[in-house]
Amino acid sequence: MAVNQQAGQQSIEFQEAPHIISSASVVGPKEGEGPLGEWFDLVAPDAGLGEETWEEAESTMQKEALQTAIGKAQLMTQQVRYLFGGDLLAQLIATSFGNGDAQIPLFGLYGACSTCGESLALAAMTVAAGYADYAAALTSSHFGSAEKEFRFPLGYGNQRPLSATWTVTGSGAFVLAPKGGHVKLSGVTPGRIIDMGIKDNMNMGACMAPAACDTIYQNLMDFNRQPEDYDRIITGDLGSVGQRIVIDLLREKGFDISAQHMDCGIEIYDPKRQDTHAGGSGCGCSAVVLAAMILPKLRKGIWKRVLFVPTGALLSKVSFNEGQTIPGIAHAVVLEHC
Protein backbone atom coordinates (compact mmCIF):
# COMPACT_ATOMS: atom_id res chain seq x y z
CA MET A 1 0.00 0.00 0.00
CA ALA A 2 1.39 3.40 -0.97
CA VAL A 3 2.42 5.69 1.88
CA ASN A 4 0.80 9.13 1.94
CA GLN A 5 3.62 11.67 1.65
CA GLN A 6 1.46 14.71 1.00
CA ALA A 7 2.00 17.76 3.20
CA GLY A 8 -0.55 20.55 3.48
CA GLN A 9 -2.14 22.00 0.37
CA GLN A 10 0.52 21.38 -2.28
CA SER A 11 3.76 20.06 -0.76
CA ILE A 12 5.44 16.67 -0.47
CA GLU A 13 7.36 15.42 2.58
CA PHE A 14 9.39 12.33 1.76
CA GLN A 15 9.20 9.50 4.26
CA GLU A 16 12.65 8.38 3.10
CA ALA A 17 14.32 11.44 1.64
CA PRO A 18 16.53 10.95 -1.42
CA HIS A 19 20.08 12.28 -1.27
CA ILE A 20 22.02 14.54 -3.62
CA ILE A 21 25.20 12.51 -3.92
CA SER A 22 27.10 14.75 -6.34
CA SER A 23 26.90 18.04 -8.18
CA ALA A 24 28.86 19.93 -10.81
CA SER A 25 29.02 23.47 -12.15
CA VAL A 26 30.38 24.74 -15.47
CA VAL A 27 30.41 28.49 -16.14
CA GLY A 28 31.66 31.13 -18.54
CA PRO A 29 34.47 33.62 -17.94
CA LYS A 30 32.25 36.41 -16.55
CA GLU A 31 30.89 34.08 -13.88
CA GLY A 32 34.41 32.88 -13.13
CA GLU A 33 35.45 36.47 -12.46
CA GLY A 34 32.63 36.91 -9.92
CA PRO A 35 32.63 36.33 -6.15
CA LEU A 36 32.08 32.56 -6.49
CA GLY A 37 34.68 31.99 -9.20
CA GLU A 38 37.01 29.72 -7.24
CA TRP A 39 34.19 27.34 -6.29
CA PHE A 40 33.02 26.33 -9.78
CA ASP A 41 34.19 23.00 -11.17
CA LEU A 42 35.04 24.40 -14.58
CA VAL A 43 35.42 27.98 -15.79
CA ALA A 44 35.54 28.16 -19.59
CA PRO A 45 38.20 30.50 -20.99
CA ASP A 46 35.67 32.01 -23.40
CA ALA A 47 31.88 32.05 -23.66
CA GLY A 48 31.99 30.22 -27.00
CA LEU A 49 33.59 27.09 -25.50
CA GLY A 50 35.24 26.49 -28.87
CA GLU A 51 31.89 26.03 -30.66
CA GLU A 52 30.50 27.87 -33.69
CA THR A 53 27.26 29.08 -32.08
CA TRP A 54 26.05 30.16 -28.64
CA GLU A 55 23.54 27.31 -28.67
CA GLU A 56 26.24 24.71 -29.30
CA ALA A 57 28.30 26.26 -26.52
CA GLU A 58 25.38 25.83 -24.12
CA SER A 59 24.99 22.19 -25.14
CA THR A 60 28.69 21.63 -24.49
CA MET A 61 28.32 23.12 -20.99
CA GLN A 62 25.50 20.69 -20.24
CA LYS A 63 27.51 17.73 -21.47
CA GLU A 64 30.51 18.72 -19.34
CA ALA A 65 28.40 19.37 -16.23
CA LEU A 66 26.53 16.07 -16.45
CA GLN A 67 29.63 13.96 -17.03
CA THR A 68 31.46 15.74 -14.22
CA ALA A 69 28.61 15.10 -11.78
CA ILE A 70 28.35 11.44 -12.79
CA GLY A 71 32.12 11.06 -12.42
CA LYS A 72 32.10 12.67 -8.97
CA ALA A 73 29.40 10.17 -7.95
CA GLN A 74 31.74 7.39 -9.12
CA LEU A 75 29.12 6.04 -11.48
CA MET A 76 29.01 4.94 -15.08
CA THR A 77 26.66 6.92 -17.31
CA GLN A 78 24.48 3.88 -17.94
CA GLN A 79 23.78 3.58 -14.20
CA VAL A 80 21.76 6.81 -14.29
CA ARG A 81 18.27 5.62 -15.10
CA TYR A 82 16.58 8.94 -15.90
CA LEU A 83 17.64 12.48 -16.71
CA PHE A 84 15.44 15.50 -15.98
CA GLY A 85 16.75 18.49 -17.90
CA GLY A 86 15.87 21.75 -19.56
CA ASP A 87 17.02 25.17 -20.70
CA LEU A 88 15.60 28.48 -21.93
CA LEU A 89 15.70 27.85 -25.65
CA ALA A 90 12.82 26.88 -27.93
CA GLN A 91 12.29 23.12 -28.06
CA LEU A 92 15.00 22.73 -25.37
CA ILE A 93 17.71 22.49 -28.00
CA ALA A 94 20.59 22.98 -25.56
CA THR A 95 19.40 19.94 -23.61
CA SER A 96 18.48 17.68 -26.50
CA PHE A 97 21.62 18.36 -28.55
CA GLY A 98 23.84 18.31 -25.46
CA ASN A 99 22.78 14.94 -24.10
CA GLY A 100 22.12 12.73 -27.09
CA ASP A 101 25.42 10.90 -26.66
CA ALA A 102 24.68 10.07 -23.00
CA GLN A 103 21.73 7.86 -24.04
CA ILE A 104 19.96 8.37 -20.71
CA PRO A 105 16.15 8.39 -20.94
CA LEU A 106 15.28 12.08 -20.91
CA PHE A 107 12.38 14.06 -19.49
CA GLY A 108 12.69 17.47 -21.14
CA LEU A 109 11.45 20.27 -18.87
CA TYR A 110 10.59 23.92 -19.30
CA GLY A 111 10.11 25.99 -16.19
CA ALA A 112 12.11 28.99 -17.43
CA CYS A 113 14.60 29.97 -14.72
CA SER A 114 12.80 27.72 -12.20
CA THR A 115 13.90 24.62 -14.12
CA CYS A 116 16.60 23.68 -11.59
CA GLY A 117 13.94 23.40 -8.88
CA GLU A 118 11.55 21.54 -11.16
CA SER A 119 14.18 19.03 -12.29
CA LEU A 120 15.39 18.40 -8.73
CA ALA A 121 11.83 17.93 -7.49
CA LEU A 122 10.93 15.41 -10.18
CA ALA A 123 14.22 13.52 -9.86
CA ALA A 124 13.71 13.33 -6.10
CA MET A 125 10.13 12.08 -6.49
CA THR A 126 11.32 9.43 -8.93
CA VAL A 127 14.06 8.15 -6.62
CA ALA A 128 11.87 8.30 -3.51
CA ALA A 129 9.17 6.28 -5.26
CA GLY A 130 11.65 3.55 -6.18
CA TYR A 131 11.46 4.16 -9.90
CA ALA A 132 15.23 4.70 -10.17
CA ASP A 133 18.34 4.01 -8.13
CA TYR A 134 20.02 7.04 -9.68
CA ALA A 135 18.45 10.03 -11.41
CA ALA A 136 20.07 13.23 -12.63
CA ALA A 137 18.84 16.82 -12.78
CA LEU A 138 20.43 19.19 -15.27
CA THR A 139 19.88 22.71 -16.56
CA SER A 140 21.70 25.56 -18.25
CA SER A 141 21.54 29.05 -19.70
CA HIS A 142 23.83 31.17 -21.82
CA PHE A 143 23.92 34.95 -22.09
CA GLY A 144 24.40 34.91 -25.87
CA SER A 145 21.72 32.32 -26.68
CA ALA A 146 19.18 33.81 -24.25
CA GLU A 147 19.56 37.36 -25.58
CA LYS A 148 19.05 36.07 -29.12
CA GLU A 149 16.03 34.01 -28.03
CA PHE A 150 14.20 36.60 -25.95
CA ARG A 151 15.51 40.09 -26.63
CA PHE A 152 18.04 41.27 -29.22
CA PRO A 153 21.07 39.75 -30.96
CA LEU A 154 24.24 40.82 -29.15
CA GLY A 155 25.40 42.72 -32.22
CA TYR A 156 22.45 45.07 -31.83
CA GLY A 157 24.19 46.65 -28.85
CA ASN A 158 21.00 47.71 -27.06
CA GLN A 159 21.19 49.49 -23.71
CA ARG A 160 19.95 47.63 -20.65
CA PRO A 161 17.91 49.39 -17.93
CA LEU A 162 19.04 49.16 -14.32
CA SER A 163 16.19 46.74 -13.55
CA ALA A 164 17.59 44.20 -16.04
CA THR A 165 19.48 41.10 -14.96
CA TRP A 166 22.39 39.42 -16.72
CA THR A 167 21.71 35.90 -17.97
CA VAL A 168 24.25 33.54 -16.43
CA THR A 169 26.38 31.47 -18.77
CA GLY A 170 26.47 28.23 -16.84
CA SER A 171 25.22 24.71 -16.33
CA GLY A 172 24.57 22.77 -13.14
CA ALA A 173 24.10 19.01 -12.80
CA PHE A 174 23.07 16.87 -9.83
CA VAL A 175 22.86 13.12 -9.18
CA LEU A 176 20.27 11.81 -6.74
CA ALA A 177 20.14 8.42 -5.03
CA PRO A 178 18.28 6.80 -2.12
CA LYS A 179 21.28 7.33 0.15
CA GLY A 180 24.85 8.61 0.19
CA GLY A 181 26.53 11.93 0.76
CA HIS A 182 25.54 14.48 3.38
CA VAL A 183 22.62 16.37 1.79
CA LYS A 184 19.08 15.04 1.60
CA LEU A 185 16.14 16.53 -0.27
CA SER A 186 13.45 16.15 2.37
CA GLY A 187 10.53 18.00 0.81
CA VAL A 188 9.12 19.73 -2.24
CA THR A 189 6.66 22.58 -2.74
CA PRO A 190 5.76 22.80 -6.44
CA GLY A 191 4.76 26.29 -7.51
CA ARG A 192 1.63 27.71 -9.08
CA ILE A 193 1.49 30.11 -12.01
CA ILE A 194 1.16 33.64 -10.65
CA ASP A 195 0.38 36.44 -13.12
CA MET A 196 0.31 40.01 -11.80
CA GLY A 197 -0.09 41.55 -15.26
CA ILE A 198 3.52 42.68 -15.67
CA LYS A 199 4.72 43.09 -19.26
CA ASP A 200 8.26 44.43 -18.83
CA ASN A 201 10.72 41.79 -20.06
CA MET A 202 13.60 43.90 -18.76
CA ASN A 203 12.39 43.52 -15.16
CA MET A 204 12.36 39.80 -14.47
CA GLY A 205 12.60 40.34 -10.72
CA ALA A 206 9.21 42.05 -10.60
CA CYS A 207 7.68 39.29 -12.77
CA MET A 208 8.94 36.44 -10.59
CA ALA A 209 8.79 37.86 -7.05
CA PRO A 210 5.02 37.28 -6.59
CA ALA A 211 5.46 33.62 -7.56
CA ALA A 212 8.38 33.27 -5.14
CA CYS A 213 6.22 34.81 -2.42
CA ASP A 214 3.38 32.38 -3.13
CA THR A 215 5.59 29.29 -3.03
CA ILE A 216 7.55 30.33 0.08
CA TYR A 217 4.33 31.18 1.91
CA GLN A 218 2.78 27.85 0.96
CA ASN A 219 5.91 25.95 2.05
CA LEU A 220 5.81 27.62 5.48
CA MET A 221 2.11 26.85 5.84
CA ASP A 222 2.30 23.25 4.55
CA PHE A 223 5.22 22.32 6.81
CA ASN A 224 4.01 24.48 9.74
CA ARG A 225 7.32 26.37 9.84
CA GLN A 226 8.58 29.87 10.47
CA PRO A 227 11.34 31.55 8.42
CA GLU A 228 13.81 30.97 11.27
CA ASP A 229 13.33 27.19 10.85
CA TYR A 230 15.55 27.62 7.78
CA ASP A 231 19.16 28.76 7.94
CA ARG A 232 18.61 30.34 4.55
CA ILE A 233 15.70 30.88 2.17
CA ILE A 234 17.40 31.22 -1.21
CA THR A 235 15.57 32.34 -4.33
CA GLY A 236 16.88 31.70 -7.83
CA ASP A 237 17.28 34.94 -9.70
CA LEU A 238 15.11 37.73 -8.41
CA GLY A 239 18.07 40.10 -8.27
CA SER A 240 18.11 43.24 -6.15
CA VAL A 241 14.76 44.49 -7.50
CA GLY A 242 12.89 41.23 -6.94
CA GLN A 243 14.46 40.71 -3.52
CA ARG A 244 12.88 43.86 -2.16
CA ILE A 245 9.52 42.91 -3.63
CA VAL A 246 9.40 39.34 -2.26
CA ILE A 247 10.39 40.49 1.23
CA ASP A 248 7.65 43.14 1.19
CA LEU A 249 5.02 40.74 -0.16
CA LEU A 250 5.74 38.13 2.52
CA ARG A 251 5.62 40.75 5.25
CA GLU A 252 2.08 41.49 4.11
CA LYS A 253 1.31 37.80 4.68
CA GLY A 254 2.80 37.85 8.18
CA PHE A 255 6.27 36.42 7.52
CA ASP A 256 9.55 38.34 7.69
CA ILE A 257 12.25 36.50 5.72
CA SER A 258 14.71 39.42 5.58
CA ALA A 259 17.15 37.75 8.01
CA GLN A 260 17.20 34.45 6.10
CA HIS A 261 16.82 35.55 2.48
CA MET A 262 19.53 35.25 -0.12
CA ASP A 263 19.28 35.32 -3.91
CA CYS A 264 21.51 33.43 -6.33
CA GLY A 265 21.31 36.29 -8.82
CA ILE A 266 22.75 38.65 -6.22
CA GLU A 267 25.48 36.26 -5.07
CA ILE A 268 26.95 35.30 -8.45
CA TYR A 269 28.15 38.72 -9.65
CA ASP A 270 29.78 41.81 -8.19
CA PRO A 271 27.37 44.49 -9.49
CA LYS A 272 29.79 47.39 -9.06
CA ARG A 273 32.77 45.71 -10.64
CA GLN A 274 30.95 43.64 -13.30
CA ASP A 275 28.15 46.03 -14.36
CA THR A 276 25.37 43.44 -14.15
CA HIS A 277 22.72 45.91 -12.92
CA ALA A 278 20.08 44.04 -10.87
CA GLY A 279 22.06 40.77 -10.76
CA GLY A 280 22.08 37.40 -12.50
CA SER A 281 19.28 35.31 -14.03
CA GLY A 282 18.76 32.31 -16.28
CA CYS A 283 18.33 28.58 -15.65
CA GLY A 284 22.04 28.28 -14.98
CA CYS A 285 22.05 30.95 -12.27
CA SER A 286 20.44 29.00 -9.43
CA ALA A 287 21.93 25.71 -10.66
CA VAL A 288 25.58 26.75 -10.51
CA VAL A 289 25.17 28.64 -7.22
CA LEU A 290 23.52 25.56 -5.72
CA ALA A 291 26.35 23.32 -6.88
CA ALA A 292 29.20 25.69 -6.02
CA MET A 293 28.07 27.41 -2.80
CA ILE A 294 24.88 26.08 -1.23
CA LEU A 295 25.48 22.32 -1.31
CA PRO A 296 29.07 22.57 0.05
CA LYS A 297 27.79 24.56 3.05
CA LEU A 298 25.11 21.96 3.67
CA ARG A 299 27.55 19.08 3.30
CA LYS A 300 29.84 20.62 5.90
CA GLY A 301 26.96 21.32 8.26
CA ILE A 302 27.47 25.10 8.15
CA TRP A 303 23.79 25.24 7.20
CA LYS A 304 21.44 22.53 8.48
CA ARG A 305 18.31 23.31 6.48
CA VAL A 306 17.81 25.48 3.38
CA LEU A 307 14.72 26.31 1.37
CA PHE A 308 15.90 26.57 -2.24
CA VAL A 309 13.42 28.37 -4.51
CA PRO A 310 14.40 28.79 -8.20
CA THR A 311 12.13 31.31 -9.91
CA GLY A 312 10.97 31.51 -13.52
CA ALA A 313 9.32 34.01 -15.88
CA LEU A 314 7.09 32.10 -18.30
CA LEU A 315 7.34 34.19 -21.43
CA SER A 316 8.36 33.45 -25.00
CA LYS A 317 9.24 35.73 -27.89
CA VAL A 318 5.82 34.88 -29.36
CA SER A 319 3.77 35.74 -26.26
CA PHE A 320 5.81 38.87 -25.55
CA ASN A 321 5.56 40.17 -29.12
CA GLU A 322 1.81 39.57 -29.03
CA GLY A 323 1.50 41.81 -25.98
CA GLN A 324 0.83 39.08 -23.42
CA THR A 325 1.69 39.41 -19.75
CA ILE A 326 4.63 37.56 -18.17
CA PRO A 327 3.46 34.94 -15.65
CA GLY A 328 5.85 33.71 -12.97
CA ILE A 329 6.43 30.39 -11.24
CA ALA A 330 8.71 29.16 -8.44
CA HIS A 331 9.46 25.60 -7.35
CA ALA A 332 10.87 25.01 -3.86
CA VAL A 333 12.91 22.11 -2.50
CA VAL A 334 13.91 21.59 1.13
CA LEU A 335 17.57 20.64 1.51
CA GLU A 336 18.98 19.33 4.79
CA HIS A 337 22.35 18.31 6.18
CA CYS A 338 22.50 14.63 7.09
PDB file of C-alpha atoms in Angstrom, residues 26-160:
ATOM      1  CA  VAL A  26      30.379  24.742 -15.468  1.00  0.00           C
ATOM      2  CA  VAL A  27      30.407  28.495 -16.140  1.00  0.00           C
ATOM      3  CA  GLY A  28      31.659  31.126 -18.537  1.00  0.00           C
ATOM      4  CA  PRO A  29      34.473  33.623 -17.941  1.00  0.00           C
ATOM      5  CA  LYS A  30      32.251  36.408 -16.552  1.00  0.00           C
ATOM      6  CA  GLU A  31      30.893  34.077 -13.879  1.00  0.00           C
ATOM      7  CA  GLY A  32      34.414  32.884 -13.128  1.00  0.00           C
ATOM      8  CA  GLU A  33      35.451  36.475 -12.462  1.00  0.00           C
ATOM      9  CA  GLY A  34      32.634  36.907  -9.922  1.00  0.00           C
ATOM     10  CA  PRO A  35      32.630  36.329  -6.146  1.00  0.00           C
ATOM     11  CA  LEU A  36      32.077  32.556  -6.488  1.00  0.00           C
ATOM     12  CA  GLY A  37      34.675  31.991  -9.203  1.00  0.00           C
ATOM     13  CA  GLU A  38      37.013  29.723  -7.240  1.00  0.00           C
ATOM     14  CA  TRP A  39      34.186  27.339  -6.293  1.00  0.00           C
ATOM     15  CA  PHE A  40      33.017  26.333  -9.776  1.00  0.00           C
ATOM     16  CA  ASP A  41      34.187  22.998 -11.167  1.00  0.00           C
ATOM     17  CA  LEU A  42      35.044  24.398 -14.582  1.00  0.00           C
ATOM     18  CA  VAL A  43      35.418  27.976 -15.786  1.00  0.00           C
ATOM     19  CA  ALA A  44      35.536  28.164 -19.588  1.00  0.00           C
ATOM     20  CA  PRO A  45      38.200  30.505 -20.994  1.00  0.00           C
ATOM     21  CA  ASP A  46      35.669  32.013 -23.401  1.00  0.00           C
ATOM     22  CA  ALA A  47      31.878  32.045 -23.662  1.00  0.00           C
ATOM     23  CA  GLY A  48      31.992  30.220 -27.000  1.00  0.00           C
ATOM     24  CA  LEU A  49      33.591  27.094 -25.505  1.00  0.00           C
ATOM     25  CA  GLY A  50      35.236  26.492 -28.869  1.00  0.00           C
ATOM     26  CA  GLU A  51      31.888  26.035 -30.660  1.00  0.00           C
ATOM     27  CA  GLU A  52      30.504  27.865 -33.691  1.00  0.00           C
ATOM     28  CA  THR A  53      27.262  29.079 -32.080  1.00  0.00           C
ATOM     29  CA  TRP A  54      26.050  30.164 -28.636  1.00  0.00           C
ATOM     30  CA  GLU A  55      23.542  27.310 -28.673  1.00  0.00           C
ATOM     31  CA  GLU A  56      26.238  24.707 -29.305  1.00  0.00           C
ATOM     32  CA  ALA A  57      28.303  26.259 -26.525  1.00  0.00           C
ATOM     33  CA  GLU A  58      25.384  25.832 -24.119  1.00  0.00           C
ATOM     34  CA  SER A  59      24.986  22.193 -25.137  1.00  0.00           C
ATOM     35  CA  THR A  60      28.691  21.632 -24.487  1.00  0.00           C
ATOM     36  CA  MET A  61      28.318  23.117 -20.993  1.00  0.00           C
ATOM     37  CA  GLN A  62      25.498  20.686 -20.241  1.00  0.00           C
ATOM     38  CA  LYS A  63      27.510  17.734 -21.473  1.00  0.00           C
ATOM     39  CA  GLU A  64      30.508  18.722 -19.337  1.00  0.00           C
ATOM     40  CA  ALA A  65      28.397  19.367 -16.228  1.00  0.00           C
ATOM     41  CA  LEU A  66      26.533  16.067 -16.449  1.00  0.00           C
ATOM     42  CA  GLN A  67      29.627  13.959 -17.032  1.00  0.00           C
ATOM     43  CA  THR A  68      31.460  15.743 -14.222  1.00  0.00           C
ATOM     44  CA  ALA A  69      28.607  15.101 -11.784  1.00  0.00           C
ATOM     45  CA  ILE A  70      28.354  11.442 -12.793  1.00  0.00           C
ATOM     46  CA  GLY A  71      32.124  11.061 -12.419  1.00  0.00           C
ATOM     47  CA  LYS A  72      32.098  12.671  -8.965  1.00  0.00           C
ATOM     48  CA  ALA A  73      29.398  10.168  -7.948  1.00  0.00           C
ATOM     49  CA  GLN A  74      31.741   7.389  -9.117  1.00  0.00           C
ATOM     50  CA  LEU A  75      29.117   6.040 -11.479  1.00  0.00           C
ATOM     51  CA  MET A  76      29.005   4.940 -15.081  1.00  0.00           C
ATOM     52  CA  THR A  77      26.663   6.923 -17.312  1.00  0.00           C
ATOM     53  CA  GLN A  78      24.477   3.880 -17.938  1.00  0.00           C
ATOM     54  CA  GLN A  79      23.783   3.576 -14.201  1.00  0.00           C
ATOM     55  CA  VAL A  80      21.764   6.813 -14.287  1.00  0.00           C
ATOM     56  CA  ARG A  81      18.268   5.624 -15.103  1.00  0.00           C
ATOM     57  CA  TYR A  82      16.584   8.942 -15.900  1.00  0.00           C
ATOM     58  CA  LEU A  83      17.636  12.478 -16.710  1.00  0.00           C
ATOM     59  CA  PHE A  84      15.443  15.500 -15.981  1.00  0.00           C
ATOM     60  CA  GLY A  85      16.749  18.490 -17.899  1.00  0.00           C
ATOM     61  CA  GLY A  86      15.866  21.747 -19.561  1.00  0.00           C
ATOM     62  CA  ASP A  87      17.018  25.169 -20.699  1.00  0.00           C
ATOM     63  CA  LEU A  88      15.596  28.478 -21.931  1.00  0.00           C
ATOM     64  CA  LEU A  89      15.704  27.850 -25.653  1.00  0.00           C
ATOM     65  CA  ALA A  90      12.824  26.885 -27.932  1.00  0.00           C
ATOM     66  CA  GLN A  91      12.288  23.121 -28.058  1.00  0.00           C
ATOM     67  CA  LEU A  92      14.998  22.727 -25.370  1.00  0.00           C
ATOM     68  CA  ILE A  93      17.712  22.486 -27.995  1.00  0.00           C
ATOM     69  CA  ALA A  94      20.593  22.980 -25.556  1.00  0.00           C
ATOM     70  CA  THR A  95      19.400  19.941 -23.608  1.00  0.00           C
ATOM     71  CA  SER A  96      18.484  17.683 -26.504  1.00  0.00           C
ATOM     72  CA  PHE A  97      21.620  18.364 -28.548  1.00  0.00           C
ATOM     73  CA  GLY A  98      23.838  18.309 -25.462  1.00  0.00           C
ATOM     74  CA  ASN A  99      22.780  14.936 -24.096  1.00  0.00           C
ATOM     75  CA  GLY A 100      22.116  12.726 -27.093  1.00  0.00           C
ATOM     76  CA  ASP A 101      25.418  10.900 -26.659  1.00  0.00           C
ATOM     77  CA  ALA A 102      24.675  10.072 -23.000  1.00  0.00           C
ATOM     78  CA  GLN A 103      21.731   7.861 -24.040  1.00  0.00           C
ATOM     79  CA  ILE A 104      19.960   8.373 -20.707  1.00  0.00           C
ATOM     80  CA  PRO A 105      16.147   8.387 -20.942  1.00  0.00           C
ATOM     81  CA  LEU A 106      15.277  12.082 -20.906  1.00  0.00           C
ATOM     82  CA  PHE A 107      12.382  14.063 -19.487  1.00  0.00           C
ATOM     83  CA  GLY A 108      12.695  17.473 -21.137  1.00  0.00           C
ATOM     84  CA  LEU A 109      11.449  20.272 -18.870  1.00  0.00           C
ATOM     85  CA  TYR A 110      10.591  23.920 -19.303  1.00  0.00           C
ATOM     86  CA  GLY A 111      10.114  25.990 -16.195  1.00  0.00           C
ATOM     87  CA  ALA A 112      12.105  28.986 -17.429  1.00  0.00           C
ATOM     88  CA  CYS A 113      14.597  29.969 -14.721  1.00  0.00           C
ATOM     89  CA  SER A 114      12.802  27.724 -12.198  1.00  0.00           C
ATOM     90  CA  THR A 115      13.896  24.615 -14.115  1.00  0.00           C
ATOM     91  CA  CYS A 116      16.597  23.683 -11.591  1.00  0.00           C
ATOM     92  CA  GLY A 117      13.940  23.400  -8.877  1.00  0.00           C
ATOM     93  CA  GLU A 118      11.554  21.543 -11.160  1.00  0.00           C
ATOM     94  CA  SER A 119      14.183  19.030 -12.287  1.00  0.00           C
ATOM     95  CA  LEU A 120      15.391  18.400  -8.727  1.00  0.00           C
ATOM     96  CA  ALA A 121      11.830  17.932  -7.486  1.00  0.00           C
ATOM     97  CA  LEU A 122      10.930  15.413 -10.183  1.00  0.00           C
ATOM     98  CA  ALA A 123      14.217  13.518  -9.862  1.00  0.00           C
ATOM     99  CA  ALA A 124      13.709  13.332  -6.095  1.00  0.00           C
ATOM    100  CA  MET A 125      10.132  12.082  -6.485  1.00  0.00           C
ATOM    101  CA  THR A 126      11.324   9.429  -8.933  1.00  0.00           C
ATOM    102  CA  VAL A 127      14.060   8.153  -6.623  1.00  0.00           C
ATOM    103  CA  ALA A 128      11.872   8.304  -3.513  1.00  0.00           C
ATOM    104  CA  ALA A 129       9.170   6.280  -5.260  1.00  0.00           C
ATOM    105  CA  GLY A 130      11.648   3.552  -6.176  1.00  0.00           C
ATOM    106  CA  TYR A 131      11.465   4.156  -9.905  1.00  0.00           C
ATOM    107  CA  ALA A 132      15.226   4.700 -10.171  1.00  0.00           C
ATOM    108  CA  ASP A 133      18.343   4.011  -8.128  1.00  0.00           C
ATOM    109  CA  TYR A 134      20.018   7.035  -9.679  1.00  0.00           C
ATOM    110  CA  ALA A 135      18.449  10.027 -11.411  1.00  0.00           C
ATOM    111  CA  ALA A 136      20.067  13.226 -12.629  1.00  0.00           C
ATOM    112  CA  ALA A 137      18.839  16.822 -12.779  1.00  0.00           C
ATOM    113  CA  LEU A 138      20.432  19.192 -15.271  1.00  0.00           C
ATOM    114  CA  THR A 139      19.885  22.705 -16.564  1.00  0.00           C
ATOM    115  CA  SER A 140      21.705  25.563 -18.251  1.00  0.00           C
ATOM    116  CA  SER A 141      21.540  29.051 -19.698  1.00  0.00           C
ATOM    117  CA  HIS A 142      23.834  31.172 -21.818  1.00  0.00           C
ATOM    118  CA  PHE A 143      23.921  34.952 -22.094  1.00  0.00           C
ATOM    119  CA  GLY A 144      24.396  34.906 -25.867  1.00  0.00           C
ATOM    120  CA  SER A 145      21.721  32.325 -26.678  1.00  0.00           C
ATOM    121  CA  ALA A 146      19.177  33.813 -24.251  1.00  0.00           C
ATOM    122  CA  GLU A 147      19.559  37.360 -25.575  1.00  0.00           C
ATOM    123  CA  LYS A 148      19.047  36.065 -29.115  1.00  0.00           C
ATOM    124  CA  GLU A 149      16.025  34.012 -28.029  1.00  0.00           C
ATOM    125  CA  PHE A 150      14.198  36.603 -25.949  1.00  0.00           C
ATOM    126  CA  ARG A 151      15.509  40.091 -26.628  1.00  0.00           C
ATOM    127  CA  PHE A 152      18.044  41.267 -29.217  1.00  0.00           C
ATOM    128  CA  PRO A 153      21.073  39.754 -30.959  1.00  0.00           C
ATOM    129  CA  LEU A 154      24.242  40.817 -29.154  1.00  0.00           C
ATOM    130  CA  GLY A 155      25.404  42.723 -32.224  1.00  0.00           C
ATOM    131  CA  TYR A 156      22.452  45.074 -31.833  1.00  0.00           C
ATOM    132  CA  GLY A 157      24.187  46.655 -28.853  1.00  0.00           C
ATOM    133  CA  ASN A 158      20.998  47.706 -27.055  1.00  0.00           C
ATOM    134  CA  GLN A 159      21.194  49.488 -23.708  1.00  0.00           C
ATOM    135  CA  ARG A 160      19.950  47.628 -20.653  1.00  0.00           C
TER     136      ARG A 160
END
